Tab-separated table of C-alpha atoms in Angstrom:
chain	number	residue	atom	x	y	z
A	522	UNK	CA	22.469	42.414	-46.470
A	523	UNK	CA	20.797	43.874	-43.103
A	524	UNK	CA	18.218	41.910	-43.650
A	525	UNK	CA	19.880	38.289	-43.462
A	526	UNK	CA	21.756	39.968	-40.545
A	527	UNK	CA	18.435	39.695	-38.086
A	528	UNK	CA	17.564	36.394	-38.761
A	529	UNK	CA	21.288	35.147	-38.613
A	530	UNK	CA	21.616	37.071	-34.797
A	531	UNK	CA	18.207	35.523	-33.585
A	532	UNK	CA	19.654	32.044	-34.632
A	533	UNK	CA	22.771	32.333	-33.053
A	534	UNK	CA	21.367	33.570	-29.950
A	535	UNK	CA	19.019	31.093	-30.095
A	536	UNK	CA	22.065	28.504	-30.631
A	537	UNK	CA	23.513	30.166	-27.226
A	538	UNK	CA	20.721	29.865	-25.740
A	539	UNK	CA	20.113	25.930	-26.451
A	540	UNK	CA	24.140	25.224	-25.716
A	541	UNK	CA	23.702	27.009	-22.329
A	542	UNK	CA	20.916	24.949	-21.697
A	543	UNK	CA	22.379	21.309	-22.852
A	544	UNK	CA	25.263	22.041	-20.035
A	545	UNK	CA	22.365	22.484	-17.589
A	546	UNK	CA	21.776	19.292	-15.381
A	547	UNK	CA	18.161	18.883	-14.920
A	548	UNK	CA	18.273	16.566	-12.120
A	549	UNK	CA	20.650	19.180	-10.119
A	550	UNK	CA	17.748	21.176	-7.986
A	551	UNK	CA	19.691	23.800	-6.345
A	552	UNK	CA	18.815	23.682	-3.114
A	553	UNK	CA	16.783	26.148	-0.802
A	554	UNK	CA	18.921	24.903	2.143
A	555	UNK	CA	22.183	26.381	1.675
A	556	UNK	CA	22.747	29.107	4.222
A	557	UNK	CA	20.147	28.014	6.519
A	558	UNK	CA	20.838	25.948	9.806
A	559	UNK	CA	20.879	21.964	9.058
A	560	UNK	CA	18.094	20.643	10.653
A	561	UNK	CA	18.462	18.976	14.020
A	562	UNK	CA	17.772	15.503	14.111
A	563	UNK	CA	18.547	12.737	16.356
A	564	UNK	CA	18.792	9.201	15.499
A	565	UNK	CA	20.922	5.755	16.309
A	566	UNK	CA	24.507	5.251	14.913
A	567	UNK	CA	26.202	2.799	12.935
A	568	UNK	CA	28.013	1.993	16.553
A	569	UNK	CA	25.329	0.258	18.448
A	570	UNK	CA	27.524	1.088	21.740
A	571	UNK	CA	27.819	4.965	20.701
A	572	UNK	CA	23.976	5.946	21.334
A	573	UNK	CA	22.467	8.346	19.298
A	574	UNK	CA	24.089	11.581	17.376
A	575	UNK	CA	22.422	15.055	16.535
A	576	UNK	CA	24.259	17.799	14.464
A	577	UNK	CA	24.443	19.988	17.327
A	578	UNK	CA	27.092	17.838	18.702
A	579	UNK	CA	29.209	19.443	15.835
A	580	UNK	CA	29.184	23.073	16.773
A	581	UNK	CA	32.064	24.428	16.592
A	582	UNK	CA	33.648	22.423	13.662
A	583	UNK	CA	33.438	22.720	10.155
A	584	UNK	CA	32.308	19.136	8.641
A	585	UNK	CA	30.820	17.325	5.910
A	586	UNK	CA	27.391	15.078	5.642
A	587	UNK	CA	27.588	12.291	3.394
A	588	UNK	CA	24.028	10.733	2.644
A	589	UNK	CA	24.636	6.984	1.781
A	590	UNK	CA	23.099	3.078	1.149
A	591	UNK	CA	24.868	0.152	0.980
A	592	UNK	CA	22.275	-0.613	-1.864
A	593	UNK	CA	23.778	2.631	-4.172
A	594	UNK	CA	25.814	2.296	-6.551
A	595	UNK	CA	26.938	5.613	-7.435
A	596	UNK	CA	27.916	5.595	-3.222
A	597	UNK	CA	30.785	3.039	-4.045
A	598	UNK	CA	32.132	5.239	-6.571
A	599	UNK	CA	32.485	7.799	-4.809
A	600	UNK	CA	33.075	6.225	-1.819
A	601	UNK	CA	37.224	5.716	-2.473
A	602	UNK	CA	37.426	10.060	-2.842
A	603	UNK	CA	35.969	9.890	0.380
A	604	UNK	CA	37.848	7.495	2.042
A	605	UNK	CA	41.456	9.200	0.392
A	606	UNK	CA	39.919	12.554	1.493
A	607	UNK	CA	39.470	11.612	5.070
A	608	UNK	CA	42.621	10.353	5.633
A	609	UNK	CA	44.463	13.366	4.066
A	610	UNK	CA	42.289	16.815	5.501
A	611	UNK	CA	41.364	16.647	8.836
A	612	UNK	CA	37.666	17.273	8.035
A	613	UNK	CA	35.082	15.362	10.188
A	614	UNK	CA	32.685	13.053	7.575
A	615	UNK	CA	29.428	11.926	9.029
A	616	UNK	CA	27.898	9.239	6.866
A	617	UNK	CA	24.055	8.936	7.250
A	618	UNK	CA	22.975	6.129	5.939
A	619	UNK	CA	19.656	6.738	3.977
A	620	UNK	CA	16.686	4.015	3.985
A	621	UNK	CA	19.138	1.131	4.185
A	622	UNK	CA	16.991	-1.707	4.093
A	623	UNK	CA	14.731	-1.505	0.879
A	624	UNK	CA	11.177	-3.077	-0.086
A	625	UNK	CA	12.338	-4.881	-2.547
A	626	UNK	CA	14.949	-6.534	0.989
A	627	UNK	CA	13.028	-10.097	1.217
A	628	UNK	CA	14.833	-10.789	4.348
A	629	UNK	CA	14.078	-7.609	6.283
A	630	UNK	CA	9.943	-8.535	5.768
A	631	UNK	CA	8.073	-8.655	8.658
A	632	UNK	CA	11.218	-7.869	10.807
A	633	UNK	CA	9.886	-5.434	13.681
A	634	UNK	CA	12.010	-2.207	14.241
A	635	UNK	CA	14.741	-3.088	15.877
A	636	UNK	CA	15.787	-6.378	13.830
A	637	UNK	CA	15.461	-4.117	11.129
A	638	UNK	CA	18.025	-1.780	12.952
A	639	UNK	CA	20.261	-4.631	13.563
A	640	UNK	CA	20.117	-6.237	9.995
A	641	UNK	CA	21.053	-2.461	8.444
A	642	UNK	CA	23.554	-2.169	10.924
A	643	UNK	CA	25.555	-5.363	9.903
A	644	UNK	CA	25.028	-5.140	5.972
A	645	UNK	CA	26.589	-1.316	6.792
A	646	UNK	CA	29.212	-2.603	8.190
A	647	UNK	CA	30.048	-5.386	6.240
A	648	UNK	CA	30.103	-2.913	3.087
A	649	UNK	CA	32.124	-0.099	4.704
A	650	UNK	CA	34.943	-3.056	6.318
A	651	UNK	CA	35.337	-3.967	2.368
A	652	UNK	CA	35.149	-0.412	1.325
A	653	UNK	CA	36.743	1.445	3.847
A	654	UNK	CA	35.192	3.334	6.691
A	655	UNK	CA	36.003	7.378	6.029
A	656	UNK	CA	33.124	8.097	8.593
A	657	UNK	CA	34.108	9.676	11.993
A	658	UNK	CA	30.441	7.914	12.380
A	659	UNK	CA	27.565	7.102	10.671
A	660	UNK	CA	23.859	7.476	11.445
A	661	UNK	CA	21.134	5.335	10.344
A	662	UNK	CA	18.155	6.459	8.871
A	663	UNK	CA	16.120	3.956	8.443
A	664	UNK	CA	12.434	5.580	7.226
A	665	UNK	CA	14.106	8.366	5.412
A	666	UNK	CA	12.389	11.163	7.517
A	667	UNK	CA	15.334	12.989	8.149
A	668	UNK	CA	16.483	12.446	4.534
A	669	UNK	CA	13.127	14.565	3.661
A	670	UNK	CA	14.011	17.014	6.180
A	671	UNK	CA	17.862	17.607	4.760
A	672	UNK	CA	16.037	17.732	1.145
A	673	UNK	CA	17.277	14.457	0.021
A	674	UNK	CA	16.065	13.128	-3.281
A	675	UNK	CA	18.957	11.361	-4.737
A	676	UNK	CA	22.278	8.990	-2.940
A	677	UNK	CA	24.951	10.430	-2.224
A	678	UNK	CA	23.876	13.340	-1.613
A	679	UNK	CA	26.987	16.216	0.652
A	680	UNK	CA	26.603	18.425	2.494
A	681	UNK	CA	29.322	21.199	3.935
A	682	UNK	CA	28.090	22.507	7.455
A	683	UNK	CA	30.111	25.103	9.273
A	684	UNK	CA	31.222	25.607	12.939
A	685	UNK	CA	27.833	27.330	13.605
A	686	UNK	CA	25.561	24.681	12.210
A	687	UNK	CA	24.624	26.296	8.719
A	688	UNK	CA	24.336	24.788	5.552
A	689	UNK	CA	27.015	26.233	3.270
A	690	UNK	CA	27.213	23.439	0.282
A	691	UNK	CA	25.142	20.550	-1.006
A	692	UNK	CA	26.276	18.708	-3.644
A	693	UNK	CA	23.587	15.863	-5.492
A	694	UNK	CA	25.319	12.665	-6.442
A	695	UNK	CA	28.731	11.441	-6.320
A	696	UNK	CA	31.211	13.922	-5.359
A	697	UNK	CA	34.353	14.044	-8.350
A	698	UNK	CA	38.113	14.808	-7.494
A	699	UNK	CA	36.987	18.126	-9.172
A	700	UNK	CA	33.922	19.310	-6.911
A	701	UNK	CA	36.649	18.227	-3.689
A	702	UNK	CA	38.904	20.583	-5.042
A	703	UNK	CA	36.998	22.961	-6.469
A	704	UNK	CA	34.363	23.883	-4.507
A	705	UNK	CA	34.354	21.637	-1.153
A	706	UNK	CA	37.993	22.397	-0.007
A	707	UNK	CA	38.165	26.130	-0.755
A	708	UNK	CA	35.233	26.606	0.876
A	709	UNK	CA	36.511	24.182	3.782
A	710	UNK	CA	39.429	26.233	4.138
A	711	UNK	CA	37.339	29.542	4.008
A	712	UNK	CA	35.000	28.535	6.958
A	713	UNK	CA	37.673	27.101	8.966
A	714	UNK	CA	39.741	30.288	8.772
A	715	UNK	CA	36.583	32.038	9.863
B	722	UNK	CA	-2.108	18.473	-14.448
B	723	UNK	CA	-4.105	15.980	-12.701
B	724	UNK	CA	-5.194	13.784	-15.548
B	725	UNK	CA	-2.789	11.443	-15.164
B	726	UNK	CA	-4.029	10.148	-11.928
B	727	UNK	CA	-6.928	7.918	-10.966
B	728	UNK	CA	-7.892	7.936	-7.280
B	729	UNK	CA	-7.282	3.764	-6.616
B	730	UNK	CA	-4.103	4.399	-8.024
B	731	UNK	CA	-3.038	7.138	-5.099
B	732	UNK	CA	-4.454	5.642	-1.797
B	733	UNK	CA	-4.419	2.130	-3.086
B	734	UNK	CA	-0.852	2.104	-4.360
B	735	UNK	CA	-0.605	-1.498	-3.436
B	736	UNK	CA	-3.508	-2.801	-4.988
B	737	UNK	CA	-3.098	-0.794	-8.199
B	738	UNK	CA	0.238	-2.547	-8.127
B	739	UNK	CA	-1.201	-6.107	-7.790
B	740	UNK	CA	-4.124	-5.738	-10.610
B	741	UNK	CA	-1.676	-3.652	-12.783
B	742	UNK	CA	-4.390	-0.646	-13.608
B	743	UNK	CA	-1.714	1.894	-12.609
B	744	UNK	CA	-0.362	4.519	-14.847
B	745	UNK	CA	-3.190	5.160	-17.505
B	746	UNK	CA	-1.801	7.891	-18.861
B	747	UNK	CA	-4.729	9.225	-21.020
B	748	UNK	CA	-8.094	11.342	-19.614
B	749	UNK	CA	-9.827	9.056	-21.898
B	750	UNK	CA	-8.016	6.041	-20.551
B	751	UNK	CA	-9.033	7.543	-17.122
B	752	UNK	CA	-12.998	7.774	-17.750
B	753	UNK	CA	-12.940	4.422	-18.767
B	754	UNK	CA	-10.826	2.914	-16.209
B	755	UNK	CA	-13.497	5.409	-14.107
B	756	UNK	CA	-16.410	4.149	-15.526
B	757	UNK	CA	-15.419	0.057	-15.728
B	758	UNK	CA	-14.475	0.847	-12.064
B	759	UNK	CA	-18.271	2.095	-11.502
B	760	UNK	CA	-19.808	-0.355	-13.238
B	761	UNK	CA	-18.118	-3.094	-10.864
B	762	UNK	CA	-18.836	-1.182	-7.945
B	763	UNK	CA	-22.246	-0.779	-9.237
B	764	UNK	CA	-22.705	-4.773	-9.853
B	765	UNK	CA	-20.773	-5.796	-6.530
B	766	UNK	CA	-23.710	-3.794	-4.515
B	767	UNK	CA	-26.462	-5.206	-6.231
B	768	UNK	CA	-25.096	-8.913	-5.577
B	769	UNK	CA	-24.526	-8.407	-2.078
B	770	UNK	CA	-27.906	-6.509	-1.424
B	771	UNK	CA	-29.813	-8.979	-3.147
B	772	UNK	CA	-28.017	-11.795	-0.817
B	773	UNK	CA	-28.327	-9.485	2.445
B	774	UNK	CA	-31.359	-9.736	4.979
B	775	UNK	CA	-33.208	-6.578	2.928
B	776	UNK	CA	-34.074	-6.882	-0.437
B	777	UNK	CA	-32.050	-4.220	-2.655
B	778	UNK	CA	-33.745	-1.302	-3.478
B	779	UNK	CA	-33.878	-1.393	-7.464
B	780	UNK	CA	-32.384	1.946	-8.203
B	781	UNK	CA	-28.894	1.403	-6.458
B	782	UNK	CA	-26.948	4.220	-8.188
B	783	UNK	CA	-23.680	3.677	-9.666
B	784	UNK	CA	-22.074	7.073	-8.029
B	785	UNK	CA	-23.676	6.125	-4.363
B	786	UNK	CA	-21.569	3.110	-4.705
B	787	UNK	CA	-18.543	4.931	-4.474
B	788	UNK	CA	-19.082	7.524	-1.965
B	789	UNK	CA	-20.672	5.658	0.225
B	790	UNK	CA	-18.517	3.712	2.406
B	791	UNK	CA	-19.826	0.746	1.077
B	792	UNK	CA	-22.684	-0.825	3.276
B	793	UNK	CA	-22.396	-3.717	1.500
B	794	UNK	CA	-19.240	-4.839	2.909
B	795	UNK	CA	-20.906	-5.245	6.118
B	796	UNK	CA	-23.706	-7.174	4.415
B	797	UNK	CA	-21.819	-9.780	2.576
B	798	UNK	CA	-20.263	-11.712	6.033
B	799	UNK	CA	-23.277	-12.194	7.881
B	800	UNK	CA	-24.902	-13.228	4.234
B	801	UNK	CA	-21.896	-15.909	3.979
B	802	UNK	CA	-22.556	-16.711	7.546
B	803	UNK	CA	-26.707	-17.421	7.768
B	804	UNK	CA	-28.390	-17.844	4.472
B	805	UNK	CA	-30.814	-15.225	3.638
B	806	UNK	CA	-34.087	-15.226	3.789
B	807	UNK	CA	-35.718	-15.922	0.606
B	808	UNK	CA	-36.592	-12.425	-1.132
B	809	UNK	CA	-37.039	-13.324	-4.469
B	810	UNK	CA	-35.881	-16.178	-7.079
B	811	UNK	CA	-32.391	-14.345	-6.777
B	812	UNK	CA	-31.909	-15.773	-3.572
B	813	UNK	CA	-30.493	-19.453	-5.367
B	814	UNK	CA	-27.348	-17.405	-5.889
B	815	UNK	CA	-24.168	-19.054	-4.088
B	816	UNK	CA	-23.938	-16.972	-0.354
B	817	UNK	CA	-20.622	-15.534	-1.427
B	818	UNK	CA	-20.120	-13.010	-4.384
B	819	UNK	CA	-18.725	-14.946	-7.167
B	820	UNK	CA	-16.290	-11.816	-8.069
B	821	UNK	CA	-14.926	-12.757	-4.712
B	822	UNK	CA	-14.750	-10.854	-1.334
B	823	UNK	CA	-15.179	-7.242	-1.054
B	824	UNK	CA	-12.279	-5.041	-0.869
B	825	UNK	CA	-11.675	-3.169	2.153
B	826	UNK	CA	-11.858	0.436	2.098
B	827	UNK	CA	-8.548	1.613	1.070
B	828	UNK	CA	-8.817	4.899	4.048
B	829	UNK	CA	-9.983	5.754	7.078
B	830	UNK	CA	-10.408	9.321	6.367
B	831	UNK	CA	-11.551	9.898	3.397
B	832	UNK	CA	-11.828	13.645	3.158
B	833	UNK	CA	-7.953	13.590	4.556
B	834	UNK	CA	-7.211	11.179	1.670
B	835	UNK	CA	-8.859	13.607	-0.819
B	836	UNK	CA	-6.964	16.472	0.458
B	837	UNK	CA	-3.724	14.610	0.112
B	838	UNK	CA	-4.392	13.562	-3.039
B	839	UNK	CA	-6.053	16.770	-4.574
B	840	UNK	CA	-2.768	18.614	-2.839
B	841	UNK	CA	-0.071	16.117	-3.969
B	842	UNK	CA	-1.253	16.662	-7.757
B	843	UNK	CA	0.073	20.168	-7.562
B	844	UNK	CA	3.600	18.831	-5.928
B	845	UNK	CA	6.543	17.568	-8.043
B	846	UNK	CA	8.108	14.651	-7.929
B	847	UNK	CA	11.752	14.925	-7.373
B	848	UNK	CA	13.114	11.784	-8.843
B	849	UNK	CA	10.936	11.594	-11.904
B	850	UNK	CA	10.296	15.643	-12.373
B	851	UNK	CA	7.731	15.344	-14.619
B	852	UNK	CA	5.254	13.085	-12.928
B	853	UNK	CA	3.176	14.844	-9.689
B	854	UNK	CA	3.708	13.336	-6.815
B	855	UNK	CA	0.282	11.898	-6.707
B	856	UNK	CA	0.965	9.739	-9.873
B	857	UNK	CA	4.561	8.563	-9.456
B	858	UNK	CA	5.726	5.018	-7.744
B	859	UNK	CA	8.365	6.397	-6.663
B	860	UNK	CA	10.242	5.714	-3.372
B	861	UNK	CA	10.942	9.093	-2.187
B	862	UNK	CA	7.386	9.925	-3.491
B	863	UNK	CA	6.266	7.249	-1.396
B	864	UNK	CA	7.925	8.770	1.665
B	865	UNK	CA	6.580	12.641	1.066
B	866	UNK	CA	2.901	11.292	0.840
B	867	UNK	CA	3.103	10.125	4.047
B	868	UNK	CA	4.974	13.140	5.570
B	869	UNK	CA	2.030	15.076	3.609
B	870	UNK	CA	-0.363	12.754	4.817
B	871	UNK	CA	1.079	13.104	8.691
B	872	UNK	CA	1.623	16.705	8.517
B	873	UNK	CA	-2.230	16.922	6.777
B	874	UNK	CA	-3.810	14.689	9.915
B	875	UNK	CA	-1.510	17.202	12.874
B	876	UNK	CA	-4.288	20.001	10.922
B	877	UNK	CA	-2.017	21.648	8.653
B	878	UNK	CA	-3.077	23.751	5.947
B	879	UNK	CA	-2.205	22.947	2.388
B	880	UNK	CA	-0.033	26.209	2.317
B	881	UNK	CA	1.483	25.177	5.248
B	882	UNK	CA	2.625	21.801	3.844
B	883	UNK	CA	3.973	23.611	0.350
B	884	UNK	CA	6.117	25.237	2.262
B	885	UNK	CA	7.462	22.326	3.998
B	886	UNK	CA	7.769	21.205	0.828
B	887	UNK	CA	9.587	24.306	-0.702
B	888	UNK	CA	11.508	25.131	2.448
B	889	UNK	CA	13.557	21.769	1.653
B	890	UNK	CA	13.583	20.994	-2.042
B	891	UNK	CA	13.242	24.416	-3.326
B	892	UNK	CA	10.168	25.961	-5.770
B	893	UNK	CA	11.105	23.126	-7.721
B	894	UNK	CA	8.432	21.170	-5.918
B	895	UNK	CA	5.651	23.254	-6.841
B	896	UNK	CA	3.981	22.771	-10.564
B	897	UNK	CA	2.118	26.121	-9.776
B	898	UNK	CA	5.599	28.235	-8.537
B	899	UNK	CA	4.547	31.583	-6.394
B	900	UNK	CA	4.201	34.851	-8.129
B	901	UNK	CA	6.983	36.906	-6.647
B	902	UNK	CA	9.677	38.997	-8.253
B	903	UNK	CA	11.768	36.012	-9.081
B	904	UNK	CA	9.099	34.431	-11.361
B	905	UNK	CA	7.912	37.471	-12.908
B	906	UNK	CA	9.309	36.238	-16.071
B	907	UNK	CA	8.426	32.804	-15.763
B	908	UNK	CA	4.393	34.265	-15.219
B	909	UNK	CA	4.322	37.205	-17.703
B	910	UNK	CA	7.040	36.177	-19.847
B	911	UNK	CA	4.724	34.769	-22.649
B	912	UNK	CA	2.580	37.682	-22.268
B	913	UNK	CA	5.640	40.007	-22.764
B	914	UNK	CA	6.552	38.322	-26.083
B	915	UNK	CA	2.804	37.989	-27.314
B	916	UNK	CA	2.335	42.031	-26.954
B	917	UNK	CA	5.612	42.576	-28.546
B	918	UNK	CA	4.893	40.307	-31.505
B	919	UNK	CA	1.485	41.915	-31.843
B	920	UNK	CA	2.680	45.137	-31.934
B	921	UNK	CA	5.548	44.396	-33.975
B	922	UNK	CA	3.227	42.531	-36.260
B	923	UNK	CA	0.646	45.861	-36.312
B	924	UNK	CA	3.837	48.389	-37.226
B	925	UNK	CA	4.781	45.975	-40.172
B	926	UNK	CA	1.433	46.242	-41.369
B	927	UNK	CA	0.966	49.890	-40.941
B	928	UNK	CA	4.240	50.381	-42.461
B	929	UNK	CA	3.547	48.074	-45.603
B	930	UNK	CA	0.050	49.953	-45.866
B	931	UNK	CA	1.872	53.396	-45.958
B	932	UNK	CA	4.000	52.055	-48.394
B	933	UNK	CA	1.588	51.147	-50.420
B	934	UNK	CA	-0.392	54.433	-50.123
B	935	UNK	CA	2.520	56.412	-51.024
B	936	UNK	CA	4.234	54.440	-54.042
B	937	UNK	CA	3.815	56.752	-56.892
B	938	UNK	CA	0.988	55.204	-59.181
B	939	UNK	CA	1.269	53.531	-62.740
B	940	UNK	CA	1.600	55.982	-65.573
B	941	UNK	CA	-0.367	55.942	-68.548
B	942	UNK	CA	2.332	54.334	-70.528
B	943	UNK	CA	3.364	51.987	-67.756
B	944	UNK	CA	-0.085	50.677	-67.769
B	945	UNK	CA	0.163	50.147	-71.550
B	946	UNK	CA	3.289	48.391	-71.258
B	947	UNK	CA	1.920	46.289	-68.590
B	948	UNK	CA	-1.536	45.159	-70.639
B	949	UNK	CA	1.433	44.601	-73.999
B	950	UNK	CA	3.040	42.357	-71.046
B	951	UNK	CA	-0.091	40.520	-70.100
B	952	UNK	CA	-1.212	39.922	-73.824
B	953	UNK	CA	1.623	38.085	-74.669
């Protein structure tokens, strides 16, 4: 009887082992990011009037980083939680809006840097006046450089900075009603109350 | 690792896109992509030499072709221009190749080029994980070889771009991960459980051979019984 026992406890923890591993999302690379200082960056809003924006403007407050394309599709799902949770917490989203115009965008060839600027600025804004705009602004990206700096390798991509400029969350892909209240809000509430 | 790239399909993305030899996915597929790739290199020289002002020296190697940065593609306009002079019966031979114009070179900076490529063969890409960054078509993949490339030509060592790398998408990025107390397991692991099979293996054995060395032998009348057995 002992002997059948061994084989049958290998199995089964091989069986845990497996299941553990089928919840597991491979795409989800935790990120090396979280608890270090969000990288400074400084580039031209969705606003042509409003200049340019850098994170440091943010000190002090506790707010969320929302990397986004008009061209993504998981974005517009998301994009309604964001839009509901902006109106009802009085959390600060900045929407950067990561390599807008694509190679595969006929009309943007040949353009010369700031036509291209101008033509991602309208389609942006055209897609968040149908959507809905929960940005307190949004910063355009255009060659993805500060997308590599952040660590972005998927849109949407969140991030939860605190009132000293640090890292504290990143989530990959679209945020669900359950990360908002599981993870982002508590943790919200945690740094504000800090 | 690295088999599944071919140089022209790393620094000339674009073209590999256009003639469609991207993404052999075989070594052998690569030697003879390699090879063909020689061979045409190989043939384009001799053509042009033989139209240029010097005759071509008869042993043009194959390999010279490709490290070279091509003399020949400074040879082939002026031949198109002013007909050359006539070296030998070749010389009847249309002015312009007939496999068409020669490419360009795909870099300026070669040895930069090879560094970027030799380095982005050890780096992950993100979006497809399992495909290096050297070999994927990826956008994002795209986008890191050039802030490789950038952060390569501002004289940065390859160290220093891993950790670029691994400062912002994690060890993730790195097909080779660092030896450090985190990936102890991940390095010795298979080591641990070879030694402990072995050694599990060698105390089965000794124990089975002890066993056997101790089981009382046959009696005489068990070993009749046993040749009664056998007879019938």
């Amino acid at each position: 009887m002992k002997k059948f026992l061994i084989p049958l406890g290998l199995f089964f923890g091989l069986v845990i082992f497996l299941a553990l591993g089928l919840q597991r999302d491979p795409h989800e690379i935790p990120s090396p990011l979280i608890n270090k200082p969000a990288p400074a960056f400084s580039l031209p809003t969705l606003d042509p009037k409003a200049g340019t924006f850098s994170p440091a403007e943010m000190q002090g407050r506790v707010w969320l980083l929302n990397v986004w394309a008009t061209w993504c599709v998981a974005c517009r799902q998301e994009h309604p939680l964001l839009v509901d949770f902006a109106q009802r917490h009085q959390v600060p989203i900045v929407g950067m809006s990561y390599k807008e115009i694509q190679p595969q965008d006929v009309q943007a060839q040949g353009m010369d840097a700031t036509a291209k600027l101008q033509f991602a600025r309208e389609r942006s804004q055209v897609w968040l006046s149908r959507y809905g705009n929960p940005y307190v602004l949004s910063v355009m990206d255009l060659d993805g450089r500060v997308g590599i700096q952040y660590g972005v390798y998927g849109v949407p991509e969140t991030y939860v900075i605190d009132k000293q400029g640090v890292i504290r969350y990143k989530a990959v892909g679209e945020v669900t009603p359950a990360i908002l209240a599981s993870k982002v809000l508590p943790l919200i509430q945690k740094l504000n109350a800090s | 690792m690295g088999a599944l790239n071919t140089p022209s399909h790393f620094v000339g993305l674009d073209a590999a896109r256009r003639s469609g030899v991207a993404g052999f996915g075989l070594p052998t597929r690569r030697a003879l992509a390699a090879s063909l790739s020689l061979a045409v290199a190989g043939l384009f020289q001799l053509t042009a030499a033989a139209q240029g002002p010097k005759p071509a020296p008869a042993d043009v190697s194959a390999s010279a072709a490709v490290t070279t940065p091509l003399p020949a593609a400074s040879a082939a306009p002026a031949a198109a221009v002013a007909p050359a002079p006539v070296s030998s019966g070749q010389a009847v031979a249309p002015p312009t190749s007939p496999l068409g114009p020669e490419a360009a070179p795909m870099t300026d900076e070669p040895v930069l080029e090879a560094r970027l490529l030799k380095l982005s063969e050890e780096l992950r890409c993100l979006v497809c994980q399992n495909e290096s960054l050297a070999s994927s078509r990826a956008e994002l993949a795209d986008d890191l070889r050039r802030e490789v490339r950038s952060l390569l030509s501002e004289g940065k060592t390859d160290q220093q771009v891993k950790s670029f790398l691994v400062e912002r998408y994690g060890d993730f990025v790195l097909y080779r991960p660092e030896l450090k107390p985190m990936t102890w397991l991940l390095w010795f692991g298979p080591f641990v459980l070879l030694l402990g099979a072995v050694s599990g293996l060698g105390w089965y054995l000794r124990q089975r051979r002890k066993l056997a060395d101790t089981a009382p032998a046959m009696s005489d009348a068990e070993r009749a019984r046993v040749d009664q057995w056998l007879k019938d």
